GROMACS .gro file of C-alpha atoms in nm:
model
  487
    1MET     CA    1  -7.431  -1.350  -1.462
    2LYS     CA    2  -7.295  -1.655  -1.277
    3ILE     CA    3  -7.312  -1.961  -1.501
    4LYS     CA    4  -7.363  -2.275  -1.300
    5LEU     CA    5  -7.252  -2.514  -1.560
    6LEU     CA    6  -7.133  -2.812  -1.361
    7PHE     CA    7  -7.288  -3.009  -1.071
    8SER     CA    8  -7.022  -2.862  -0.835
    9HIS     CA    9  -7.099  -2.510  -0.948
   10TYR     CA   10  -7.475  -2.547  -0.917
   11PHE     CA   11  -7.456  -2.698  -0.561
   12ASP     CA   12  -7.155  -2.481  -0.448
   13ILE     CA   13  -6.935  -2.763  -0.359
   14GLU     CA   14  -6.572  -2.835  -0.452
   15GLU     CA   15  -6.505  -3.068  -0.736
   16LYS     CA   16  -6.268  -3.281  -0.517
   17VAL     CA   17  -6.571  -3.378  -0.308
   18LEU     CA   18  -6.711  -3.554  -0.611
   19ASP     CA   19  -6.375  -3.695  -0.704
   20GLU     CA   20  -6.335  -3.851  -0.360
   21TYR     CA   21  -6.679  -4.004  -0.373
   22GLY     CA   22  -6.591  -4.142  -0.723
   23ALA     CA   23  -6.879  -3.961  -0.908
   24LEU     CA   24  -6.843  -3.771  -1.236
   25ASN     CA   25  -6.888  -3.396  -1.220
   26ILE     CA   26  -7.158  -3.378  -1.476
   27CYS     CA   27  -7.255  -3.080  -1.687
   28LEU     CA   28  -7.611  -2.945  -1.625
   29ASP     CA   29  -7.642  -2.758  -1.954
   30SER     CA   30  -7.600  -3.046  -2.196
   31ASP     CA   31  -7.515  -3.416  -2.193
   32LEU     CA   32  -7.148  -3.529  -2.177
   33PRO     CA   33  -7.050  -3.778  -2.447
   34LEU     CA   34  -6.998  -4.056  -2.195
   35PHE     CA   35  -7.176  -4.396  -2.163
   36ILE     CA   36  -7.216  -4.679  -1.914
   37ASP     CA   37  -7.018  -4.980  -2.026
   38PRO     CA   38  -7.152  -5.303  -1.871
   39PHE     CA   39  -6.821  -5.475  -1.926
   40LEU     CA   40  -6.667  -5.241  -1.672
   41LEU     CA   41  -6.917  -5.392  -1.422
   42PHE     CA   42  -6.809  -5.737  -1.519
   43ALA     CA   43  -6.435  -5.655  -1.500
   44SER     CA   44  -6.451  -5.480  -1.168
   45ASP     CA   45  -6.330  -5.628  -0.838
   46ASN     CA   46  -6.629  -5.461  -0.675
   47LEU     CA   47  -6.875  -5.752  -0.592
   48GLU     CA   48  -7.172  -5.505  -0.609
   49TYR     CA   49  -7.080  -5.420  -0.967
   50GLN     CA   50  -7.041  -5.779  -1.062
   51LYS     CA   51  -7.395  -5.841  -0.917
   52LEU     CA   52  -7.524  -5.555  -1.126
   53HIS     CA   53  -7.376  -5.706  -1.446
   54LYS     CA   54  -7.553  -6.042  -1.371
   55GLN     CA   55  -7.873  -5.845  -1.311
   56ILE     CA   56  -7.846  -5.672  -1.646
   57VAL     CA   57  -7.779  -5.994  -1.843
   58GLY     CA   58  -8.050  -6.185  -1.637
   59HIS     CA   59  -8.314  -5.931  -1.730
   60LEU     CA   60  -8.220  -5.956  -2.095
   61ILE     CA   61  -8.237  -6.337  -2.086
   62SER     CA   62  -8.585  -6.305  -1.930
   63LEU     CA   63  -8.689  -6.087  -2.219
   64LYS     CA   64  -8.557  -6.343  -2.464
   65LYS     CA   65  -8.768  -6.609  -2.303
   66ILE     CA   66  -9.076  -6.384  -2.338
   67ALA     CA   67  -8.984  -6.304  -2.702
   68ILE     CA   68  -8.956  -6.674  -2.790
   69GLU     CA   69  -9.245  -6.818  -2.587
   70LYS     CA   70  -9.514  -6.549  -2.603
   71GLN     CA   71  -9.735  -6.563  -2.923
   72ASP     CA   72  -9.898  -6.221  -2.893
   73LEU     CA   73  -9.635  -5.948  -2.868
   74SER     CA   74  -9.856  -5.659  -2.966
   75ASP     CA   75  -9.771  -5.499  -2.630
   76LEU     CA   76  -9.408  -5.398  -2.656
   77ASN     CA   77  -9.384  -5.210  -2.318
   78LEU     CA   78  -9.154  -5.478  -2.161
   79PHE     CA   79  -8.911  -5.423  -2.447
   80ARG     CA   80  -8.907  -5.042  -2.430
   81PHE     CA   81  -8.673  -4.842  -2.214
   82PRO     CA   82  -8.672  -4.465  -2.181
   83GLU     CA   83  -8.345  -4.280  -2.171
   84ILE     CA   84  -8.240  -4.199  -1.819
   85ARG     CA   85  -8.195  -3.835  -1.899
   86GLN     CA   86  -8.132  -3.720  -1.538
   87ASN     CA   87  -7.769  -3.866  -1.556
   88TRP     CA   88  -7.685  -3.599  -1.822
   89LEU     CA   89  -7.484  -3.850  -2.027
   90GLY     CA   90  -7.530  -3.905  -2.401
   91LEU     CA   91  -7.511  -3.737  -2.731
   92CYS     CA   92  -7.728  -3.425  -2.679
   93LYS     CA   93  -7.526  -3.104  -2.717
   94TYR     CA   94  -7.834  -2.903  -2.611
   95GLY     CA   95  -8.010  -3.022  -2.295
   96ASN     CA   96  -8.055  -3.389  -2.206
   97GLN     CA   97  -8.353  -3.510  -2.404
   98GLY     CA   98  -8.245  -3.839  -2.564
   99LYS     CA   99  -8.478  -4.081  -2.746
  100GLY     CA  100  -8.424  -4.403  -2.541
  101LEU     CA  101  -8.518  -4.746  -2.666
  102GLY     CA  102  -8.862  -4.736  -2.824
  103PRO     CA  103  -9.083  -4.955  -3.056
  104LYS     CA  104  -8.814  -4.997  -3.328
  105PHE     CA  105  -8.572  -5.141  -3.069
  106ALA     CA  106  -8.839  -5.361  -2.924
  107LYS     CA  107  -8.928  -5.519  -3.261
  108ASN     CA  108  -8.558  -5.554  -3.353
  109ILE     CA  109  -8.454  -5.730  -3.032
  110ILE     CA  110  -8.764  -5.961  -3.057
  111SER     CA  111  -8.659  -6.054  -3.404
  112ALA     CA  112  -8.298  -6.105  -3.297
  113PHE     CA  113  -8.398  -6.343  -3.011
  114ASN     CA  114  -8.612  -6.545  -3.251
  115GLY     CA  115  -8.324  -6.547  -3.509
  116PHE     CA  116  -7.951  -6.517  -3.506
  117PHE     CA  117  -7.931  -6.459  -3.132
  118ILE     CA  118  -8.169  -6.735  -3.027
  119ASN     CA  119  -7.886  -6.894  -2.820
  120PHE     CA  120  -7.807  -6.578  -2.622
  121GLY     CA  121  -7.757  -6.672  -2.258
  122ASP     CA  122  -7.657  -7.031  -2.331
  123GLU     CA  123  -7.290  -6.961  -2.424
  124GLU     CA  124  -7.039  -7.226  -2.322
  125VAL     CA  125  -6.717  -7.063  -2.440
  126THR     CA  126  -6.729  -6.741  -2.230
  127SER     CA  127  -6.746  -6.723  -1.849
  128GLU     CA  128  -7.066  -6.510  -1.868
  129SER     CA  129  -7.310  -6.372  -2.120
  130HIS     CA  130  -7.260  -6.012  -2.235
  131ILE     CA  131  -7.528  -5.782  -2.378
  132GLU     CA  132  -7.277  -5.619  -2.607
  133LYS     CA  133  -7.290  -5.933  -2.813
  134LEU     CA  134  -7.616  -5.818  -2.961
  135THR     CA  135  -7.445  -5.524  -3.134
  136LEU     CA  136  -7.165  -5.719  -3.291
  137ILE     CA  137  -7.343  -5.803  -3.616
  138ASP     CA  138  -7.616  -5.615  -3.796
  139SER     CA  139  -7.919  -5.730  -3.603
  140GLY     CA  140  -8.088  -5.387  -3.586
  141VAL     CA  141  -7.979  -5.354  -3.228
  142GLY     CA  142  -7.742  -5.050  -3.215
  143LYS     CA  143  -7.462  -4.972  -2.968
  144ASP     CA  144  -7.674  -4.696  -2.804
  145PHE     CA  145  -7.877  -4.985  -2.664
  146ILE     CA  146  -7.591  -5.082  -2.433
  147SER     CA  147  -7.585  -4.766  -2.219
  148ASP     CA  148  -7.964  -4.700  -2.223
  149PHE     CA  149  -8.050  -5.057  -2.127
  150SER     CA  150  -7.778  -5.075  -1.860
  151ALA     CA  151  -7.880  -4.744  -1.705
  152ASN     CA  152  -8.249  -4.863  -1.671
  153LEU     CA  153  -8.152  -5.193  -1.527
  154ILE     CA  154  -7.906  -5.042  -1.265
  155LEU     CA  155  -8.127  -4.731  -1.201
  156GLU     CA  156  -8.210  -4.833  -0.845
  157TYR     CA  157  -7.832  -4.858  -0.765
  158LEU     CA  158  -7.766  -4.519  -0.924
  159LEU     CA  159  -8.050  -4.364  -0.722
  160GLU     CA  160  -7.918  -4.509  -0.401
  161TYR     CA  161  -7.563  -4.396  -0.496
  162THR     CA  162  -7.680  -4.040  -0.553
  163GLU     CA  163  -7.901  -4.034  -0.245
  164ARG     CA  164  -7.603  -4.126  -0.027
  165PHE     CA  165  -7.402  -3.838  -0.174
  166ALA     CA  166  -7.680  -3.589  -0.142
  167LYS     CA  167  -7.738  -3.667   0.231
  168LEU     CA  168  -7.367  -3.650   0.297
  169HIS     CA  169  -7.266  -3.334   0.106
  170LEU     CA  170  -7.576  -3.123   0.008
  171GLU     CA  171  -7.782  -2.876   0.201
  172GLU     CA  172  -8.142  -2.971   0.288
  173HIS     CA  173  -8.294  -2.719   0.038
  174GLN     CA  174  -8.085  -2.874  -0.236
  175ARG     CA  175  -8.262  -3.212  -0.190
  176LYS     CA  176  -8.603  -3.334  -0.256
  177ILE     CA  177  -8.799  -3.655  -0.235
  178PHE     CA  178  -8.889  -3.810  -0.576
  179SER     CA  179  -9.075  -4.131  -0.661
  180VAL     CA  180  -8.903  -4.308  -0.945
  181ARG     CA  181  -8.995  -4.628  -1.122
  182CYS     CA  182  -8.684  -4.841  -1.083
  183VAL     CA  183  -8.776  -5.180  -0.928
  184PHE     CA  184  -8.893  -5.460  -1.156
  185ASP     CA  185  -9.153  -5.694  -1.016
  186GLU     CA  186  -9.092  -6.021  -1.198
  187ALA     CA  187  -9.420  -6.182  -1.081
  188LEU     CA  188  -9.631  -5.891  -1.212
  189GLN     CA  189  -9.390  -5.806  -1.497
  190ILE     CA  190  -9.415  -5.436  -1.412
  191TRP     CA  191  -9.180  -5.160  -1.302
  192LYS     CA  192  -9.272  -5.023  -0.953
  193PRO     CA  193  -9.183  -4.681  -0.799
  194LYS     CA  194  -8.949  -4.623  -0.498
  195LYS     CA  195  -8.889  -4.303  -0.315
  196PHE     CA  196  -8.547  -4.136  -0.291
  197GLU     CA  197  -8.412  -3.810  -0.150
  198LEU     CA  198  -8.219  -3.666  -0.441
  199PRO     CA  199  -8.028  -3.350  -0.556
  200TYR     CA  200  -8.255  -3.149  -0.790
  201LEU     CA  201  -8.255  -2.831  -1.005
  202TYR     CA  202  -8.369  -2.632  -0.697
  203LEU     CA  203  -8.310  -2.296  -0.872
  204GLU     CA  204  -8.575  -2.383  -1.136
  205GLU     CA  205  -8.950  -2.407  -1.099
  206ASN     CA  206  -9.051  -2.776  -1.087
  207GLY     CA  207  -8.682  -2.872  -1.118
  208ASP     CA  208  -8.613  -3.233  -1.206
  209PHE     CA  209  -8.387  -3.467  -0.990
  210ILE     CA  210  -8.022  -3.528  -1.088
  211LEU     CA  211  -7.841  -3.857  -1.096
  212LEU     CA  212  -7.475  -3.909  -1.032
  213THR     CA  213  -7.278  -4.192  -1.199
  214PRO     CA  214  -6.952  -4.353  -1.075
  215MET     CA  215  -6.666  -4.264  -1.313
  216ASP     CA  216  -6.532  -4.622  -1.311
  217ILE     CA  217  -6.828  -4.763  -1.506
  218LEU     CA  218  -6.818  -4.493  -1.783
  219THR     CA  219  -6.650  -4.492  -2.122
  220LYS     CA  220  -6.645  -4.267  -2.419
  221ASP     CA  221  -6.744  -4.364  -2.774
  222SER     CA  222  -6.749  -4.749  -2.802
  223SER     CA  223  -6.787  -5.004  -2.524
  224PHE     CA  224  -6.489  -5.243  -2.465
  225ILE     CA  225  -6.672  -5.509  -2.668
  226ASN     CA  226  -6.756  -5.349  -3.003
  227HIS     CA  227  -6.804  -5.423  -3.373
  228SER     CA  228  -6.510  -5.226  -3.509
  229ASP     CA  229  -6.278  -5.398  -3.279
  230LEU     CA  230  -6.416  -5.734  -3.376
  231VAL     CA  231  -6.358  -5.661  -3.745
  232GLY     CA  232  -6.017  -5.510  -3.700
  233ASP     CA  233  -5.884  -5.814  -3.501
  234PHE     CA  234  -6.087  -6.075  -3.692
  235LYS     CA  235  -5.783  -6.279  -3.820
  236ASN     CA  236  -5.620  -6.295  -3.476
  237ILE     CA  237  -5.948  -6.399  -3.319
  238THR     CA  238  -6.005  -6.687  -3.559
  239ASN     CA  239  -5.647  -6.794  -3.552
  240SER     CA  240  -5.664  -6.817  -3.175
  241ILE     CA  241  -5.941  -7.075  -3.174
  242GLY     CA  242  -5.818  -7.394  -3.013
  243ASN     CA  243  -6.040  -7.631  -3.209
  244SER     CA  244  -5.831  -7.686  -3.525
  245SER     CA  245  -6.114  -7.819  -3.736
  246LEU     CA  246  -6.336  -7.520  -3.653
  247ARG     CA  247  -6.043  -7.279  -3.713
  248GLN     CA  248  -5.963  -7.426  -4.052
  249ALA     CA  249  -6.334  -7.426  -4.154
  250ILE     CA  250  -6.373  -7.062  -4.052
  251ASN     CA  251  -6.060  -6.945  -4.229
  252SER     CA  252  -6.141  -7.140  -4.543
  253TYR     CA  253  -6.490  -6.986  -4.556
  254PHE     CA  254  -6.370  -6.641  -4.486
  255TYR     CA  255  -6.101  -6.636  -4.756
  256ARG     CA  256  -6.350  -6.769  -5.015
  257ALA     CA  257  -6.585  -6.481  -4.924
  258LEU     CA  258  -6.309  -6.229  -4.954
  259PRO     CA  259  -6.254  -6.080  -5.303
  260PRO     CA  260  -5.891  -6.013  -5.433
  261ASN     CA  261  -5.747  -5.691  -5.304
  262PRO     CA  262  -6.054  -5.622  -5.087
  263ARG     CA  263  -6.163  -5.275  -4.985
  264LYS     CA  264  -6.252  -5.198  -4.632
  265LYS     CA  265  -6.626  -5.240  -4.695
  266GLU     CA  266  -6.563  -5.573  -4.870
  267PHE     CA  267  -6.358  -5.694  -4.579
  268GLU     CA  268  -6.631  -5.610  -4.334
  269MET     CA  269  -6.887  -5.785  -4.553
  270ALA     CA  270  -6.670  -6.101  -4.558
  271VAL     CA  271  -6.640  -6.089  -4.182
  272SER     CA  272  -7.014  -6.046  -4.136
  273GLN     CA  273  -7.090  -6.326  -4.380
  274THR     CA  274  -6.843  -6.558  -4.197
  275ILE     CA  275  -6.987  -6.477  -3.859
  276ARG     CA  276  -7.339  -6.563  -3.981
  277GLU     CA  277  -7.211  -6.898  -4.092
  278PHE     CA  278  -7.009  -6.958  -3.767
  279PRO     CA  279  -7.184  -6.761  -3.479
  280GLU     CA  280  -6.941  -6.908  -3.225
  281ILE     CA  281  -6.681  -6.657  -3.349
  282LEU     CA  282  -6.848  -6.398  -3.141
  283ASP     CA  283  -6.800  -6.599  -2.829
  284TYR     CA  284  -6.430  -6.647  -2.901
  285TYR     CA  285  -6.394  -6.280  -2.950
  286ILE     CA  286  -6.566  -6.207  -2.618
  287LEU     CA  287  -6.353  -6.474  -2.448
  288GLN     CA  288  -6.048  -6.276  -2.562
  289LYS     CA  289  -6.197  -5.962  -2.421
  290GLU     CA  290  -6.267  -6.143  -2.090
  291GLY     CA  291  -5.894  -6.231  -2.082
  292ASN     CA  292  -5.797  -5.866  -2.115
  293LYS     CA  293  -6.050  -5.726  -1.872
  294ASN     CA  294  -5.786  -5.521  -1.678
  295GLN     CA  295  -5.718  -5.336  -2.003
  296SER     CA  296  -6.080  -5.219  -2.011
  297LYS     CA  297  -6.042  -5.042  -1.676
  298GLN     CA  298  -5.721  -4.865  -1.793
  299LEU     CA  299  -5.879  -4.756  -2.123
  300SER     CA  300  -6.193  -4.631  -1.945
  301LYS     CA  301  -5.991  -4.420  -1.707
  302LYS     CA  302  -5.786  -4.271  -1.991
  303LYS     CA  303  -6.099  -4.183  -2.189
  304ILE     CA  304  -6.266  -4.024  -1.884
  305GLU     CA  305  -5.958  -3.814  -1.820
  306GLN     CA  306  -5.956  -3.713  -2.191
  307VAL     CA  307  -6.316  -3.591  -2.169
  308ARG     CA  308  -6.241  -3.401  -1.843
  309ASN     CA  309  -5.923  -3.241  -1.975
  310GLU     CA  310  -6.016  -3.174  -2.337
  311LEU     CA  311  -6.388  -3.098  -2.317
  312ILE     CA  312  -6.513  -3.019  -1.966
  313SER     CA  313  -6.209  -2.801  -1.868
  314THR     CA  314  -6.223  -2.625  -2.201
  315LEU     CA  315  -6.589  -2.542  -2.166
  316ILE     CA  316  -6.544  -2.415  -1.815
  317GLU     CA  317  -6.238  -2.213  -1.901
  318PHE     CA  318  -6.421  -2.053  -2.188
  319CYS     CA  319  -6.718  -1.984  -1.967
  320GLU     CA  320  -6.533  -1.835  -1.675
  321THR     CA  321  -6.275  -1.622  -1.854
  322VAL     CA  322  -6.499  -1.476  -2.123
  323LEU     CA  323  -6.879  -1.513  -2.098
  324GLU     CA  324  -6.908  -1.392  -1.729
  325ARG     CA  325  -6.720  -1.077  -1.806
  326SER     CA  326  -6.930  -0.958  -2.099
  327ASP     CA  327  -7.281  -0.810  -2.162
  328PHE     CA  328  -7.327  -1.066  -2.432
  329TYR     CA  329  -7.669  -1.181  -2.308
  330ASN     CA  330  -7.825  -0.839  -2.374
  331ILE     CA  331  -7.798  -0.900  -2.750
  332LYS     CA  332  -8.145  -0.958  -2.896
  333PRO     CA  333  -8.150  -0.917  -3.286
  334ASN     CA  334  -8.305  -1.167  -3.529
  335SER     CA  335  -8.176  -1.526  -3.538
  336TYR     CA  336  -7.925  -1.466  -3.822
  337SER     CA  337  -7.759  -1.154  -3.671
  338GLU     CA  338  -7.781  -1.323  -3.327
  339ALA     CA  339  -7.603  -1.627  -3.445
  340LEU     CA  340  -7.352  -1.438  -3.666
  341LYS     CA  341  -7.266  -1.199  -3.374
  342ARG     CA  342  -7.199  -1.495  -3.145
  343ALA     CA  343  -6.988  -1.670  -3.403
  344ASN     CA  344  -6.784  -1.352  -3.451
  345TYR     CA  345  -6.765  -1.318  -3.077
  346LEU     CA  346  -6.629  -1.664  -3.053
  347LYS     CA  347  -6.371  -1.564  -3.321
  348ASP     CA  348  -6.264  -1.256  -3.130
  349VAL     CA  349  -6.226  -1.447  -2.810
  350ILE     CA  350  -6.004  -1.708  -2.973
  351GLU     CA  351  -5.797  -1.478  -3.190
  352ASN     CA  352  -5.757  -1.166  -2.962
  353ASN     CA  353  -5.821  -1.270  -2.607
  354ASP     CA  354  -5.602  -1.578  -2.573
  355GLY     CA  355  -5.899  -1.796  -2.616
  356TYR     CA  356  -5.699  -2.020  -2.855
  357ARG     CA  357  -5.520  -2.159  -2.539
  358ILE     CA  358  -5.820  -2.362  -2.437
  359PHE     CA  359  -5.787  -2.567  -2.758
  360TYR     CA  360  -5.437  -2.692  -2.672
  361LYS     CA  361  -5.307  -2.938  -2.420
  362ASN     CA  362  -4.932  -2.985  -2.387
  363GLY     CA  363  -4.884  -2.783  -2.704
  364LYS     CA  364  -5.108  -3.005  -2.913
  365PRO     CA  365  -5.444  -2.913  -3.066
  366ILE     CA  366  -5.732  -3.101  -2.904
  367ALA     CA  367  -6.057  -2.939  -3.026
  368SER     CA  368  -6.275  -3.142  -3.243
  369GLU     CA  369  -6.591  -3.029  -3.422
  370ASP     CA  370  -6.776  -3.159  -3.119
  371THR     CA  371  -6.582  -2.927  -2.884
  372ILE     CA  372  -6.630  -2.612  -3.080
  373GLN     CA  373  -7.005  -2.695  -3.118
  374ARG     CA  374  -7.039  -2.733  -2.745
  375ILE     CA  375  -6.850  -2.408  -2.685
  376PHE     CA  376  -7.077  -2.216  -2.929
  377ARG     CA  377  -7.374  -2.360  -2.736
  378LEU     CA  378  -7.253  -2.188  -2.420
  379THR     CA  379  -7.280  -1.850  -2.592
  380TRP     CA  380  -7.656  -1.905  -2.599
  381TYR     CA  381  -7.683  -1.954  -2.222
  382ALA     CA  382  -7.998  -1.790  -2.088
  383SER     CA  383  -8.100  -1.678  -2.446
  384PRO     CA  384  -8.468  -1.653  -2.543
  385TYR     CA  385  -8.381  -1.816  -2.874
  386ASP     CA  386  -8.465  -2.181  -2.955
  387VAL     CA  387  -8.118  -2.352  -2.999
  388ASN     CA  388  -8.151  -2.702  -3.132
  389SER     CA  389  -7.840  -2.913  -3.195
  390GLU     CA  390  -7.808  -3.192  -3.459
  391VAL     CA  391  -8.153  -3.112  -3.601
  392ASN     CA  392  -8.245  -3.388  -3.845
  393ASN     CA  393  -8.524  -3.316  -4.085
  394GLY     CA  394  -8.463  -3.595  -4.325
  395ARG     CA  395  -8.132  -3.492  -4.484
  396GLY     CA  396  -7.883  -3.567  -4.201
  397PRO     CA  397  -7.821  -3.369  -3.886
  398ALA     CA  398  -7.719  -3.003  -3.890
  399ASP     CA  399  -7.501  -2.879  -3.603
  400TYR     CA  400  -7.748  -2.609  -3.494
  401LYS     CA  401  -8.072  -2.455  -3.591
  402ILE     CA  402  -8.130  -2.123  -3.427
  403SER     CA  403  -8.489  -1.992  -3.431
  404PHE     CA  404  -8.716  -1.734  -3.287
  405GLY     CA  405  -9.071  -1.829  -3.393
  406SER     CA  406  -9.167  -2.031  -3.696
  407GLY     CA  407  -9.050  -1.768  -3.955
  408ASP     CA  408  -8.711  -1.678  -3.822
  409SER     CA  409  -8.446  -1.953  -3.834
  410THR     CA  410  -8.074  -1.993  -3.906
  411ILE     CA  411  -7.859  -2.301  -3.965
  412VAL     CA  412  -7.505  -2.300  -3.810
  413GLU     CA  413  -7.242  -2.559  -3.922
  414PHE     CA  414  -6.894  -2.602  -3.763
  415LYS     CA  415  -6.596  -2.746  -3.950
  416LEU     CA  416  -6.226  -2.803  -3.891
  417ALA     CA  417  -6.014  -2.663  -4.174
  418ARG     CA  418  -5.813  -2.994  -4.173
  419SER     CA  419  -6.121  -3.191  -4.280
  420SER     CA  420  -6.078  -3.356  -4.624
  421SER     CA  421  -6.440  -3.300  -4.706
  422LEU     CA  422  -6.440  -2.923  -4.620
  423LYS     CA  423  -6.472  -2.808  -4.985
  424ASN     CA  424  -6.775  -3.021  -5.063
  425ASN     CA  425  -6.930  -2.933  -4.723
  426LEU     CA  426  -6.899  -2.566  -4.780
  427ARG     CA  427  -7.066  -2.596  -5.116
  428ASN     CA  428  -7.353  -2.832  -5.030
  429GLN     CA  429  -7.413  -2.910  -4.673
  430THR     CA  430  -7.584  -2.612  -4.529
  431GLU     CA  431  -7.785  -2.548  -4.848
  432ILE     CA  432  -7.928  -2.900  -4.810
  433TYR     CA  433  -7.996  -2.845  -4.441
  434LYS     CA  434  -8.165  -2.505  -4.514
  435LYS     CA  435  -8.412  -2.671  -4.754
  436ALA     CA  436  -8.482  -2.955  -4.516
  437SER     CA  437  -8.537  -2.721  -4.224
  438LYS     CA  438  -8.695  -2.445  -4.425
  439SER     CA  439  -8.437  -2.208  -4.270
  440ILE     CA  440  -8.384  -1.854  -4.409
  441SER     CA  441  -8.019  -1.819  -4.343
  442ASP     CA  442  -7.698  -2.016  -4.283
  443ILE     CA  443  -7.363  -1.956  -4.118
  444LYS     CA  444  -7.046  -2.161  -4.147
  445VAL     CA  445  -6.769  -2.149  -3.881
  446ILE     CA  446  -6.426  -2.299  -3.975
  447LEU     CA  447  -6.155  -2.353  -3.712
  448CYS     CA  448  -5.792  -2.342  -3.838
  449TYR     CA  449  -5.490  -2.464  -3.638
  450THR     CA  450  -5.212  -2.385  -3.880
  451MET     CA  451  -5.125  -2.127  -4.148
  452PRO     CA  452  -5.143  -2.387  -4.426
  453GLU     CA  453  -5.500  -2.461  -4.306
  454ILE     CA  454  -5.582  -2.080  -4.330
  455LYS     CA  455  -5.440  -2.080  -4.687
  456LYS     CA  456  -5.637  -2.382  -4.773
  457VAL     CA  457  -5.967  -2.218  -4.662
  458GLU     CA  458  -5.875  -1.888  -4.838
  459LYS     CA  459  -5.812  -2.081  -5.162
  460ILE     CA  460  -6.148  -2.266  -5.139
  461LEU     CA  461  -6.341  -1.950  -5.070
  462LYS     CA  462  -6.174  -1.765  -5.349
  463ALA     CA  463  -6.266  -2.044  -5.591
  464MET     CA  464  -6.621  -2.019  -5.465
  465LYS     CA  465  -6.616  -1.642  -5.481
  466GLN     CA  466  -6.704  -1.633  -5.114
  467GLU     CA  467  -6.381  -1.484  -4.968
  468LYS     CA  468  -6.569  -1.185  -4.819
  469ALA     CA  469  -6.895  -1.360  -4.734
  470GLU     CA  470  -6.998  -1.242  -4.387
  471ASN     CA  471  -7.170  -1.576  -4.308
  472ILE     CA  472  -6.847  -1.774  -4.340
  473VAL     CA  473  -6.645  -1.708  -4.011
  474VAL     CA  474  -6.290  -1.834  -4.032
  475ILE     CA  475  -6.125  -1.863  -3.685
  476ASP     CA  476  -5.754  -1.843  -3.648
  477ALA     CA  477  -5.661  -2.078  -3.357
  478ILE     CA  478  -5.291  -2.068  -3.422
  479PRO     CA  479  -5.088  -2.005  -3.099
  480LYS     CA  480  -5.006  -1.638  -3.061
  481ILE     CA  481  -4.686  -1.474  -2.935
  482SER     CA  482  -4.738  -1.290  -2.613
  483ALA     CA  483  -4.767  -0.909  -2.660
  484SER     CA  484  -4.485  -0.867  -2.405
  485LYS     CA  485  -4.250  -1.059  -2.625
  486ILE     CA  486  -4.323  -0.863  -2.947
  487LYS     CA  487  -4.058  -0.603  -3.016
   0.00000   0.00000   0.00000
């Protein structure tokens, strides 16, 4: 079986073709944990990017005007934005079906525009308005809004960008014409369709189109303007305010709100309380970011390389060196034995077939729980089983729920041995998930990088009287000495 995991594999082109075009080589099995950061559009020397940034902010300002002036907002369609799943970016470890910005977001942003952020778009301190500002204080507008909203507003550009690549580098049978709603008619207040010739999943029946995204507008985790950065640098931000009266008033208020020997949560609450009293702090923070815009491009490039080196290359290496050489996909027991066999297969690959190497770069361990979860997902490629990641049935998300019909399901959880919460998680977590998901069975997979970590796990399992439990799979990812060097 040939696994066509990446865009370049699927369309039989070299990765360097995408690199030279500037596009990310996306994974067509599950989303990559990358996001569009509108600040990178603002910070770019590319005039087209700068225009796109103004377009994003301009649309948001138009929505603010509607939210304030329109009395009847029972129709929330203008404030709802679907996830652009065809770019294969986001948090899904299985497929590309995200939630997008629905009714809850619509109500929260309408409320924000009629409350704390009523002056959005009228800033005088910063050179431009920035949509990230809406996520800097608890307004009910989360950081996931940034990428989803931006992708919707620059969708026409992304479609044109992808179409150019397709016509230049792909075969005719690998392209198809699609009509996509991407042009906003301001007069009619509706989104209109436009036709594009795009790459699509041509090996599948009714295959969907695929979007490419320029690497230089992507980031990992948080955008350059983000809440945790604001809190962490709060004192420097307030002390940099040139207006001495305002600076003194802010500092005086903040230190009154701060209890003696504050904990992290108390510090964050004092910051939030001070910002609500002095909203202009947000503009001074953003001004500071505007002054460091070159840093945003450097950080983004570093994060993209990290994802490519530590996640994408790891997944590909695992796929190419192991999965393609096995008859693994012929296994068809029940969900528990199916999941257990795959977990043990993963263990065997890592411990006995040099699979541990993919978890190290320059001698340092790189695999996070996210990485091992995504690798495990690959062992289900072309499987008839229903493999859902981060299933949330009211008690928090489980890593995977494997099922074959309504009466056969298994929860699988992944942990790093170095986790400080390992003991509690082993005792409680999957039992909670099992009850919430009505799963029959559970499997726990623990990745160890050092001998002390293995000893730690052994001690925990012994105390729990679970040292021989078949459903707890401990993987030894310690670097091994080559067999040729053993005397």
